Short mmCIF file of C-alpha atoms in Angstrom, two decimals:
data_model
loop_
_atom_site.label_atom_id
_atom_site.label_comp_id
_atom_site.label_asym_id
_atom_site.label_seq_id
_atom_site.Cartn_x
_atom_site.Cartn_y
_atom_site.Cartn_z
CA MET A 1 0.00 0.00 0.00
CA LEU A 2 2.01 2.95 1.23
CA ALA A 3 4.21 4.04 4.08
CA LEU A 4 3.65 7.24 6.03
CA SER A 5 5.99 9.26 8.16
CA HIS A 6 6.07 12.51 10.11
CA PHE A 7 6.01 15.87 8.43
CA ASN A 8 7.17 19.26 9.67
CA CYS A 9 4.14 21.54 9.87
CA SER A 10 3.38 24.25 12.34
CA ALA A 11 -0.30 24.85 11.74
CA THR A 12 -3.20 23.98 9.48
CA PRO A 13 -4.18 27.18 7.64
CA LEU A 14 -7.62 28.11 6.46
CA LEU A 15 -7.35 27.93 2.71
CA PRO A 16 -9.49 29.89 0.26
CA HIS A 17 -11.83 28.01 -2.05
CA ILE A 18 -10.07 26.92 -5.22
CA SER A 19 -12.29 27.00 -8.26
CA ASN A 20 -11.80 24.96 -11.37
CA ASP A 21 -11.14 27.86 -13.69
CA SER A 22 -7.76 29.52 -14.14
CA VAL A 23 -8.83 32.78 -12.51
CA GLY A 24 -9.80 31.05 -9.28
CA GLU A 25 -6.55 29.11 -9.20
CA LEU A 26 -4.53 32.29 -9.76
CA GLU A 27 -6.35 34.10 -6.95
CA ALA A 28 -5.80 31.16 -4.61
CA ARG A 29 -2.08 31.03 -5.37
CA VAL A 30 -1.72 34.77 -4.81
CA ALA A 31 -3.53 34.51 -1.47
CA VAL A 32 -1.37 31.61 -0.33
CA GLU A 33 1.82 33.45 -1.34
CA GLU A 34 0.74 36.51 0.66
CA LEU A 35 0.05 34.33 3.72
CA SER A 36 3.44 32.69 3.35
CA GLN A 37 5.21 36.04 3.11
CA HIS A 38 3.54 37.25 6.30
CA GLY A 39 4.52 34.10 8.15
CA ASN A 40 0.95 32.92 8.65
CA LEU A 41 1.32 29.80 6.54
CA THR A 42 3.85 26.99 6.66
CA LEU A 43 3.84 24.60 3.73
CA LEU A 44 4.27 20.90 4.37
CA GLN A 45 7.86 19.77 3.83
CA PRO A 46 8.83 16.10 4.10
CA THR A 47 11.73 15.16 6.30
CA THR A 48 14.70 13.12 5.11
CA SER A 49 13.89 10.40 7.61
CA GLY A 50 10.39 10.21 6.15
CA VAL A 51 11.77 9.49 2.68
CA ILE A 52 14.05 6.78 4.11
CA VAL A 53 11.11 5.16 5.94
CA VAL A 54 9.03 5.10 2.74
CA ILE A 55 11.87 3.50 0.75
CA LEU A 56 12.63 0.90 3.43
CA SER A 57 8.95 0.02 3.83
CA MET A 58 8.47 -0.38 0.08
CA THR A 59 11.62 -2.50 -0.19
CA LEU A 60 10.56 -4.77 2.68
CA GLY A 61 7.07 -5.18 1.22
CA ILE A 62 8.34 -5.93 -2.29
CA ILE A 63 10.88 -8.51 -1.07
CA SER A 64 8.33 -10.21 1.22
CA ASN A 65 5.72 -10.48 -1.53
CA ILE A 66 8.21 -11.74 -4.13
CA VAL A 67 9.49 -14.47 -1.78
CA ALA A 68 5.95 -15.55 -0.88
CA LEU A 69 4.91 -15.47 -4.55
CA PHE A 70 7.85 -17.70 -5.51
CA ILE A 71 6.93 -20.21 -2.78
CA LEU A 72 3.23 -20.26 -3.76
CA VAL A 73 3.84 -20.57 -7.50
CA ASN A 74 6.29 -23.39 -6.92
CA ALA A 75 3.85 -25.20 -4.61
CA TYR A 76 0.98 -24.65 -7.07
CA SER A 77 2.96 -26.18 -9.96
CA LEU A 78 3.82 -29.27 -7.89
CA GLN A 79 0.42 -29.70 -6.25
CA ARG A 80 -1.77 -32.56 -7.48
CA ARG A 81 -4.49 -32.38 -4.83
CA ARG A 82 -7.41 -30.37 -6.27
CA THR A 83 -8.55 -28.77 -3.01
CA LYS A 84 -5.02 -27.64 -2.19
CA ALA A 85 -4.55 -26.32 -5.75
CA ILE A 86 -7.67 -24.16 -5.44
CA PHE A 87 -6.47 -22.80 -2.11
CA LEU A 88 -3.07 -21.98 -3.62
CA LEU A 89 -4.81 -20.22 -6.52
CA PHE A 90 -6.62 -17.93 -4.07
CA ALA A 91 -3.45 -17.43 -2.02
CA THR A 92 -1.35 -16.58 -5.08
CA SER A 93 -3.97 -14.08 -6.25
CA LEU A 94 -3.98 -12.52 -2.78
CA VAL A 95 -0.20 -12.11 -2.76
CA VAL A 96 -0.21 -10.62 -6.28
CA THR A 97 -2.91 -8.16 -5.21
CA ASP A 98 -0.93 -7.25 -2.08
CA PHE A 99 2.21 -6.77 -4.16
CA ILE A 100 0.53 -4.38 -6.62
CA GLY A 101 -1.35 -2.67 -3.79
CA HIS A 102 1.93 -2.05 -1.99
CA LEU A 103 3.87 -0.93 -5.06
CA VAL A 104 1.46 1.45 -6.83
CA PRO A 105 0.24 3.64 -3.92
CA GLY A 106 3.71 3.47 -2.34
CA ALA A 107 5.26 4.85 -5.52
CA LEU A 108 2.75 7.73 -5.52
CA VAL A 109 3.55 8.56 -1.90
CA LEU A 110 7.28 8.41 -2.64
CA ARG A 111 6.73 10.77 -5.54
CA LEU A 112 5.04 13.24 -3.16
CA TYR A 113 8.00 13.02 -0.81
CA LEU A 114 10.61 13.51 -3.52
CA SER A 115 8.72 16.45 -5.06
CA GLY A 116 8.83 18.33 -1.76
CA GLY A 117 5.34 17.54 -0.54
CA MET A 118 1.96 18.93 -1.51
CA HIS A 119 1.53 22.68 -1.60
CA ALA A 120 -1.31 24.07 0.45
CA GLU A 121 -3.17 25.40 -2.59
CA ASP A 122 -3.26 21.88 -4.05
CA LEU A 123 -5.11 20.40 -1.10
CA ASN A 124 -8.44 19.94 -2.87
CA SER A 125 -10.61 17.01 -3.75
CA SER A 126 -10.46 17.59 -7.52
CA ASP A 127 -6.80 16.62 -7.80
CA ARG A 128 -6.41 13.65 -10.16
CA MET A 129 -3.50 12.17 -8.26
CA CYS A 130 -5.50 12.32 -5.03
CA GLN A 131 -8.45 10.64 -6.71
CA PHE A 132 -6.26 7.83 -8.01
CA LEU A 133 -4.42 7.39 -4.70
CA GLY A 134 -7.65 7.36 -2.68
CA GLY A 135 -9.27 4.91 -5.08
CA SER A 136 -6.20 2.68 -4.90
CA LEU A 137 -6.38 2.55 -1.11
CA VAL A 138 -10.05 1.58 -1.20
CA PHE A 139 -9.58 -1.01 -3.96
CA PHE A 140 -6.45 -2.65 -2.57
CA GLY A 141 -7.94 -2.48 0.91
CA LEU A 142 -11.17 -4.31 0.07
CA CYS A 143 -9.61 -6.95 -2.22
CA PRO A 144 -7.56 -8.75 0.49
CA LEU A 145 -10.51 -8.65 2.88
CA PHE A 146 -12.87 -10.10 0.26
CA MET A 147 -10.32 -12.76 -0.73
CA GLY A 148 -9.69 -13.77 2.86
CA CYS A 149 -13.44 -14.14 3.34
CA ALA A 150 -13.81 -16.24 0.17
CA MET A 151 -10.88 -18.47 1.15
CA ALA A 152 -12.30 -19.01 4.63
CA ALA A 153 -15.74 -19.89 3.22
CA GLU A 154 -14.18 -22.30 0.68
CA ARG A 155 -12.18 -24.10 3.38
CA CYS A 156 -15.17 -24.23 5.73
CA LEU A 157 -17.19 -25.94 3.00
CA GLY A 158 -14.29 -28.28 2.20
CA VAL A 159 -13.84 -29.33 5.82
CA THR A 160 -17.48 -29.66 6.85
CA LYS A 161 -19.02 -30.85 3.54
CA PRO A 162 -16.23 -32.43 1.47
CA LEU A 163 -18.57 -34.15 -1.02
CA LEU A 164 -20.51 -30.97 -1.69
CA HIS A 165 -17.25 -29.06 -1.99
CA SER A 166 -15.86 -31.47 -4.57
CA SER A 167 -18.98 -31.07 -6.73
CA LEU A 168 -19.34 -27.29 -6.43
CA VAL A 169 -15.82 -25.84 -6.19
CA THR A 170 -13.68 -26.02 -9.32
CA LYS A 171 -10.74 -24.02 -10.65
CA THR A 172 -12.97 -22.31 -13.21
CA ARG A 173 -15.45 -21.21 -10.57
CA ALA A 174 -12.61 -20.10 -8.32
CA LYS A 175 -11.29 -17.86 -11.13
CA ILE A 176 -14.79 -16.47 -11.66
CA CYS A 177 -15.02 -15.75 -7.93
CA LEU A 178 -11.70 -13.88 -8.03
CA SER A 179 -12.89 -11.82 -11.01
CA VAL A 180 -16.10 -10.92 -9.16
CA ILE A 181 -14.09 -9.88 -6.10
CA TRP A 182 -11.82 -7.58 -8.12
CA LEU A 183 -14.80 -6.13 -10.00
CA ALA A 184 -16.78 -5.50 -6.80
CA ALA A 185 -13.84 -3.74 -5.12
CA LEU A 186 -13.29 -1.65 -8.27
CA CYS A 187 -16.94 -0.60 -8.38
CA VAL A 188 -16.77 0.59 -4.76
CA ALA A 189 -13.51 2.48 -5.40
CA LEU A 190 -15.02 4.24 -8.45
CA LEU A 191 -18.15 5.49 -6.66
CA PRO A 192 -16.74 9.06 -6.32
CA CYS A 193 -16.63 9.22 -10.12
CA ILE A 194 -20.43 9.34 -10.08
CA GLN A 195 -20.49 11.82 -7.18
CA LEU A 196 -21.19 9.18 -4.52
CA GLY A 197 -18.53 10.26 -2.05
CA SER A 198 -15.20 11.97 -2.59
CA TYR A 199 -11.48 11.58 -1.91
CA THR A 200 -9.43 14.30 -0.24
CA TYR A 201 -5.90 14.74 1.05
CA GLN A 202 -5.69 13.71 4.68
CA ASP A 203 -3.59 15.15 7.47
CA PRO A 204 -0.63 15.64 7.26
CA GLY A 205 -1.05 15.89 3.50
CA THR A 206 0.80 12.70 2.59
CA TRP A 207 -2.10 10.44 1.62
CA CYS A 208 -5.62 10.51 0.22
CA PHE A 209 -8.73 8.82 1.48
CA ILE A 210 -12.49 9.23 1.69
CA LYS A 211 -13.57 12.61 3.05
CA VAL A 212 -14.21 11.97 6.75
CA LEU A 213 -13.10 15.00 8.76
CA SER A 214 -14.48 18.20 7.24
CA ASP A 215 -17.35 19.36 5.04
CA THR A 216 -18.82 15.87 5.00
CA ALA A 217 -22.14 15.31 3.27
CA GLU A 218 -24.64 12.47 3.35
CA VAL A 219 -22.95 10.75 0.40
CA ASP A 220 -19.62 10.80 2.26
CA VAL A 221 -21.23 9.16 5.30
CA ALA A 222 -22.83 6.53 3.05
CA PHE A 223 -19.53 5.91 1.24
CA VAL A 224 -17.57 5.42 4.47
CA ALA A 225 -20.35 3.27 5.93
CA MET A 226 -20.25 1.05 2.82
CA PHE A 227 -16.46 0.74 2.88
CA SER A 228 -16.24 0.04 6.61
CA GLY A 229 -19.32 -2.18 6.57
CA LEU A 230 -18.00 -4.36 3.75
CA GLY A 231 -14.60 -4.66 5.41
CA LEU A 232 -15.91 -5.51 8.88
CA THR A 233 -18.48 -7.93 7.45
CA SER A 234 -15.75 -9.77 5.53
CA LEU A 235 -13.65 -10.08 8.69
CA THR A 236 -16.66 -11.33 10.67
CA VAL A 237 -17.50 -13.99 8.07
CA SER A 238 -13.84 -15.06 8.01
CA LEU A 239 -13.85 -15.38 11.81
CA VAL A 240 -17.00 -17.51 11.81
CA CYS A 241 -15.86 -19.78 8.97
CA ASN A 242 -12.35 -20.28 10.38
CA THR A 243 -13.80 -21.06 13.82
CA ILE A 244 -16.12 -23.69 12.36
CA SER A 245 -13.27 -25.18 10.29
CA GLY A 246 -10.92 -25.29 13.27
CA LEU A 247 -13.45 -26.92 15.60
CA THR A 248 -14.39 -29.46 12.92
CA LEU A 249 -10.75 -30.44 12.39
CA VAL A 250 -10.23 -30.81 16.14
CA LEU A 251 -13.27 -33.10 16.42
CA ILE A 252 -12.14 -35.15 13.43
CA ARG A 253 -8.68 -35.58 14.90
CA LEU A 254 -10.09 -36.61 18.29
CA ARG A 255 -12.34 -39.20 16.64
CA ARG A 256 -9.68 -40.45 14.21
CA GLN A 257 -9.32 -44.22 14.23
CA PRO A 258 -5.94 -45.98 13.91
CA GLY A 259 -5.04 -46.62 10.27
CA SER A 260 -7.20 -43.78 8.89
CA GLN A 261 -5.81 -41.38 6.29
CA HIS A 262 -3.91 -38.65 8.06
CA SER A 263 -2.22 -36.86 5.15
CA ALA A 264 -5.43 -35.29 3.85
CA LYS A 265 -6.23 -33.85 7.25
CA SER A 266 -2.70 -32.49 7.61
CA HIS A 267 -3.25 -30.48 4.42
CA ASP A 268 -6.53 -29.16 5.81
CA ILE A 269 -4.84 -28.21 9.08
CA GLU A 270 -2.09 -26.37 7.22
CA MET A 271 -4.60 -24.37 5.15
CA VAL A 272 -6.77 -23.49 8.15
CA VAL A 273 -3.72 -22.39 10.16
CA GLN A 274 -2.69 -20.10 7.30
CA LEU A 275 -6.22 -18.72 7.04
CA VAL A 276 -6.25 -17.98 10.76
CA GLY A 277 -2.94 -16.16 10.34
CA ILE A 278 -4.36 -14.10 7.48
CA MET A 279 -7.49 -13.30 9.48
CA VAL A 280 -5.57 -12.22 12.59
CA THR A 281 -3.25 -10.05 10.50
CA SER A 282 -6.17 -8.42 8.67
CA CYS A 283 -8.08 -7.77 11.89
CA ILE A 284 -5.10 -6.12 13.57
CA CYS A 285 -4.14 -4.05 10.53
CA TRP A 286 -7.53 -3.03 9.12
CA CYS A 287 -10.02 -2.82 12.01
CA PRO A 288 -8.56 0.45 13.41
CA LEU A 289 -8.87 2.30 10.08
CA LEU A 290 -12.35 0.90 9.37
CA ILE A 291 -13.62 1.85 12.83
CA PHE A 292 -11.82 5.21 13.09
CA GLY A 293 -13.07 6.24 9.64
CA LEU A 294 -16.66 5.46 10.56
CA MET A 295 -16.36 7.29 13.89
CA SER A 296 -14.75 10.34 12.26
CA VAL A 297 -17.29 10.77 9.48
CA ILE A 298 -20.24 10.45 11.90
CA ARG A 299 -18.77 13.04 14.28
CA SER A 300 -17.91 15.34 11.39
CA TYR A 301 -21.36 15.07 9.79
CA THR A 302 -23.18 15.74 13.07
CA GLY A 303 -20.88 18.70 13.78
CA SER A 304 -19.75 17.29 17.11
CA ILE A 305 -16.10 16.77 16.20
CA GLY A 306 -15.17 20.31 17.31
CA LYS A 307 -12.00 20.46 19.39
CA ASP A 308 -11.40 16.74 18.88
CA LEU A 309 -10.43 17.27 15.23
CA SER A 310 -6.71 16.88 15.88
CA SER A 311 -7.34 13.69 17.87
CA TYR A 312 -9.34 12.16 15.03
CA GLN A 313 -6.66 13.20 12.55
CA THR A 314 -4.12 11.35 14.67
CA LEU A 315 -6.37 8.29 14.83
CA MET A 316 -6.76 8.24 11.06
CA VAL A 317 -3.00 8.49 10.55
CA MET A 318 -2.44 5.65 13.03
CA GLY A 319 -5.11 3.59 11.27
CA VAL A 320 -3.60 3.95 7.80
CA ARG A 321 -0.10 3.21 9.11
CA LEU A 322 -1.37 -0.04 10.59
CA ALA A 323 -3.20 -0.86 7.35
CA THR A 324 0.03 -0.47 5.36
CA TRP A 325 1.54 -3.35 7.33
CA ASN A 326 -1.12 -5.77 6.12
CA GLN A 327 0.55 -6.17 2.73
CA ILE A 328 3.94 -6.60 4.40
CA LEU A 329 2.82 -9.19 6.96
CA ASP A 330 0.46 -11.23 4.74
CA PRO A 331 3.29 -12.84 2.73
CA TRP A 332 5.03 -13.98 5.92
CA VAL A 333 1.95 -16.02 6.78
CA TYR A 334 2.68 -18.25 3.79
CA ILE A 335 6.43 -18.15 4.36
CA LEU A 336 6.35 -19.15 8.03
CA LEU A 337 3.12 -21.15 8.39
CA ARG A 338 3.93 -23.81 5.82
CA ARG A 339 3.74 -27.46 6.80
CA THR A 340 7.49 -27.98 6.38
CA VAL A 341 8.31 -25.00 8.59
CA LEU A 342 5.73 -25.98 11.20
CA HIS A 343 7.07 -29.55 11.18
CA LYS A 344 10.62 -28.30 11.76
CA ILE A 345 9.42 -26.08 14.60
CA TYR A 346 7.60 -29.09 16.07
CA LEU A 347 10.73 -31.27 15.84
CA ILE A 348 12.89 -28.57 17.42
CA THR A 349 10.40 -28.12 20.25
CA LYS A 350 10.13 -31.87 20.73
CA CYS A 351 13.90 -32.20 20.73
CA GLN A 352 14.25 -29.45 23.33
CA ALA A 353 11.57 -31.10 25.47
CA GLY A 354 13.38 -34.44 25.12
CA LEU A 355 16.67 -32.91 26.22
CA ARG A 356 15.03 -31.41 29.29
CA ALA A 357 13.40 -34.77 30.08
CA ASN A 358 16.79 -36.51 29.77
CA MET A 359 18.39 -33.95 32.06
CA ILE A 360 15.68 -34.54 34.64
CA GLY A 361 16.02 -38.31 34.19
CA ARG A 362 19.77 -38.12 34.83
CA TRP A 363 19.27 -36.23 38.09
CA GLU A 364 16.58 -38.59 39.44
CA PRO A 365 18.93 -41.62 40.01
CA SER A 366 21.41 -39.41 41.84
CA PHE A 367 18.63 -38.11 44.07
CA GLN A 368 17.47 -41.65 44.76
CA SER A 369 21.01 -42.90 45.52
CA SER A 370 21.68 -40.01 47.87
CA GLU A 371 18.42 -40.70 49.72
CA LYS A 372 19.39 -44.39 50.10
CA ASN A 373 22.78 -43.47 51.49
CA GLU A 374 21.21 -41.18 54.05
CA VAL A 375 18.81 -43.92 55.12
CA ASN A 376 21.64 -46.46 55.48
CA GLN A 377 23.64 -44.01 57.56
CA VAL A 378 20.67 -43.53 59.90
#
């Protein structure tokens, strides 16, 4: 997605209205220049550390997604089990979406940093770059949430109703589902193009999002409610489906008879563990922004935000910073929560437990012999 950092700004000036014609823009620029000359306006200037943070964050995200993509593509090409292949298709699509969602908006933010930051007279909702950046955040924010929900529902059906799953879920239908997810997220992101909501630069002028803090209208409230509602609903469905899948696998394992097929269930356990990792990561990274955005737009629309404006600005910045980590942490779910890695961790843990048991076993005979000697002496 993008990485944000601190900016040097002393105050938030009251800017004049910028019209779309050249005369209005000229008047606005003249007014801003006069304010700057009198010392009443300080333009946003990015710090050097901010640029370094953006570059490091983008580099980490790109490397993480490329490594995870290589692992998933390799596993997909070698996989012969149909249910596992469908899961890997969803997972690969999710990583590709995360990779593009980290690269494109991140490049736009880096461009803002390198160009010296946005000028105050350019802080308006009609800026094309702001529209594209805000739409990118909405699109690449909803896609992973929708995909995580679809993957959780697919696994829940596969674990609880395997026969029904084998007859309904195919690679073709999985690809259709992915296309519908991308199309639905794109439709939501493009709603401001038909005047259903709007994107504006957010404090401290380094990113764009839905208008939530000032001059909010009914369409802005509806837009934020749709975005937050879809995101939170997807996370809730994922939670329910993963809980059902996990409990079902636990019951199956407890009831497993000797000699039954264990390999198939190990694949199911691996996929459910990865889905739980994705869900936990998404909840931690996205819930703050979804909730803070809904709170901010309601307070702004009712006019009760008042003196708390700076607090809500801080909350929104914290929320988007957490959301940026989703596309960095998601790939590590597939890198670390693979069956081979989990098996190695299990063997290491078992080995350490065995060593401790041996150490205790070595001390027990010495304790017993010392007790016998004491008894004989008595």
